[in-house]
Every structure is written in structure tokens, then in C-alpha cells.
Amino acid sequence: MVSLEKNKEVVKKRILLVDDEIAILKLLEFILKKDYELVIKNNGFDALTWLDNGNIPDLIISDMEMPYFDGADFVRSLKVSGYFRDVPVIVLSGSDSLENIKTRIPYPINDLISKPFNPSILKDKIKIILN
């Protein structure tokens, strides 16, 4: 008996990672690459340029403190945009208090996580946001 199985291509959700710390990007890549398509950018300006070229990720994970265009400016640009305002955003921060970040980003974000972070908790939060 021959079994016919349709080839089902699994389409991974795309996550845009934005951080100037190579170690954090490598850690995020290590814990997420199996389950997601990752796009990595080193600052908010490069990330916004990538987005402006017609790319829309399923989720954005951004650091707060970056050169050239920091996390607060980057998120502000996303949330005032007609194209990107509904893209879910997780903000990572190693230096600011969470209350200070809420003041600096007066727009809705999906989650705010302090660095260092627990990879399992981050993965769980991503699954909740993307489902």
C-alpha cells in the first residue's frame, strides 16, 4: 500500500531583532533560530530602513539603548506609522528602569523585559504574542 503525503512547507514567523550588542544578538539568534526566521539589525535606523523597503515582520524585539536611533525613537516611529503600528513589539532594556521606559515610550508595546533575561520566559512571551 502506498501512502501519499502532501508536502507541507512550514512557514516560520519572522522576527526583527534590533540591538547594538553582538552578544545579545547572538544569544537571541541561538534561542530563536530553530523556530523563527530572524532578521538582525544593529540599530533602529537600519531596522527602520529595512522596514521602509517593504518588509513587515511578525514581531520586533528591540533594545532601548542603541547608537544612531535608540529604542524609544525607533518604537515611536513604528507606532506613528500607518504600516507598522500594529506589529507587536517587545522592548529589552539593561539600563533603564521599567517605569522610565514607560515614560520614554508613551505608545503601546506588547512586553517590556529587563536584561539579563530568562530565555524560556522570552520564548513563552513570544509564543503568546504570535498566537
XYZ file of C-alpha atoms in Angstrom:
131
model
C 0.000 0.000 0.000
C 1.384 3.381 -0.992
C 0.779 6.314 1.282
C 0.577 9.696 -0.368
C 1.564 12.533 1.887
C 1.299 16.128 0.790
C 4.421 18.144 1.301
C 3.564 20.803 3.821
C 6.028 23.628 3.863
C 6.304 25.126 7.302
C 6.381 28.899 7.091
C 8.234 30.355 10.035
C 7.137 33.615 11.580
C 9.638 36.425 11.002
C 11.153 38.316 13.928
C 13.174 41.510 13.541
C 15.904 41.700 16.207
C 17.330 45.174 16.867
C 20.255 45.554 19.285
C 23.746 47.027 19.166
C 25.199 44.386 21.491
C 26.568 41.490 19.444
C 26.426 39.145 22.453
C 22.689 39.775 22.909
C 22.024 39.297 19.191
C 23.971 36.020 19.214
C 22.026 34.831 22.275
C 18.694 35.760 20.707
C 19.714 34.073 17.471
C 20.756 30.912 19.322
C 17.485 30.593 21.243
C 15.120 31.615 18.420
C 16.614 30.438 15.081
C 15.104 26.960 15.289
C 11.533 28.240 15.462
C 11.611 31.593 13.663
C 13.043 33.367 10.642
C 15.288 36.080 12.052
C 16.331 39.436 10.626
C 19.114 41.110 12.603
C 19.854 44.834 12.684
C 22.355 46.716 14.872
C 20.377 49.924 15.401
C 16.970 51.495 14.962
C 17.950 53.401 11.826
C 18.998 50.222 9.963
C 15.864 48.460 11.191
C 13.604 51.289 10.024
C 15.361 51.330 6.633
C 14.735 47.576 6.301
C 11.069 48.093 7.190
C 10.728 51.018 4.777
C 11.916 48.714 1.982
C 8.601 46.838 2.251
C 9.465 44.247 4.869
C 6.931 43.584 7.626
C 7.922 41.164 10.402
C 5.506 39.285 12.638
C 7.279 40.625 15.746
C 10.008 43.119 16.632
C 12.363 42.706 19.586
C 14.286 45.913 20.209
C 16.836 47.133 22.710
C 16.301 50.541 24.338
C 19.827 51.958 24.308
C 21.404 51.968 20.852
C 23.506 54.425 18.857
C 22.175 56.420 15.879
C 18.491 55.861 16.625
C 17.613 54.484 20.044
C 14.812 52.130 21.006
C 12.441 54.889 22.137
C 12.788 56.751 18.815
C 12.504 53.507 16.872
C 9.300 52.425 18.651
C 7.865 55.944 18.315
C 8.487 55.778 14.541
C 6.756 52.400 14.353
C 3.707 53.405 16.341
C 3.027 56.645 14.438
C 3.356 54.795 11.118
C 0.327 53.573 9.259
C 2.163 50.463 8.112
C 3.943 49.256 11.234
C 1.854 50.426 14.193
C 0.175 47.023 14.580
C 3.396 44.989 14.504
C 3.906 43.556 18.013
C 6.959 44.908 19.871
C 8.968 43.554 22.798
C 11.455 46.016 24.301
C 14.599 44.807 26.077
C 16.434 47.052 28.496
C 19.547 46.628 30.563
C 19.976 50.124 31.925
C 16.659 51.923 32.308
C 14.088 51.174 34.961
C 10.900 49.748 33.531
C 8.968 52.807 34.746
C 11.415 55.121 32.948
C 10.902 53.180 29.727
C 7.133 53.526 30.023
C 7.669 57.289 30.283
C 10.041 57.381 27.287
C 7.742 55.250 25.110
C 4.205 56.583 25.522
C 2.896 54.116 22.951
C 1.538 50.616 23.489
C 4.115 47.845 23.345
C 3.464 44.166 23.892
C 6.066 43.497 26.538
C 8.985 45.002 28.383
C 11.798 42.706 29.530
C 14.831 43.536 31.655
C 18.283 42.300 30.684
C 19.591 39.847 31.598
C 16.513 37.844 30.694
C 15.449 34.238 31.079
C 15.399 32.653 27.578
C 12.484 30.347 28.478
C 10.352 33.248 29.634
C 11.188 35.228 26.494
C 10.268 32.261 24.275
C 6.969 31.820 26.139
C 6.122 35.514 25.740
C 6.910 35.359 22.021
C 4.643 32.327 21.567
C 1.794 34.091 23.364
C 2.175 37.238 21.253
C 2.413 35.363 17.938
C -0.504 33.000 18.578
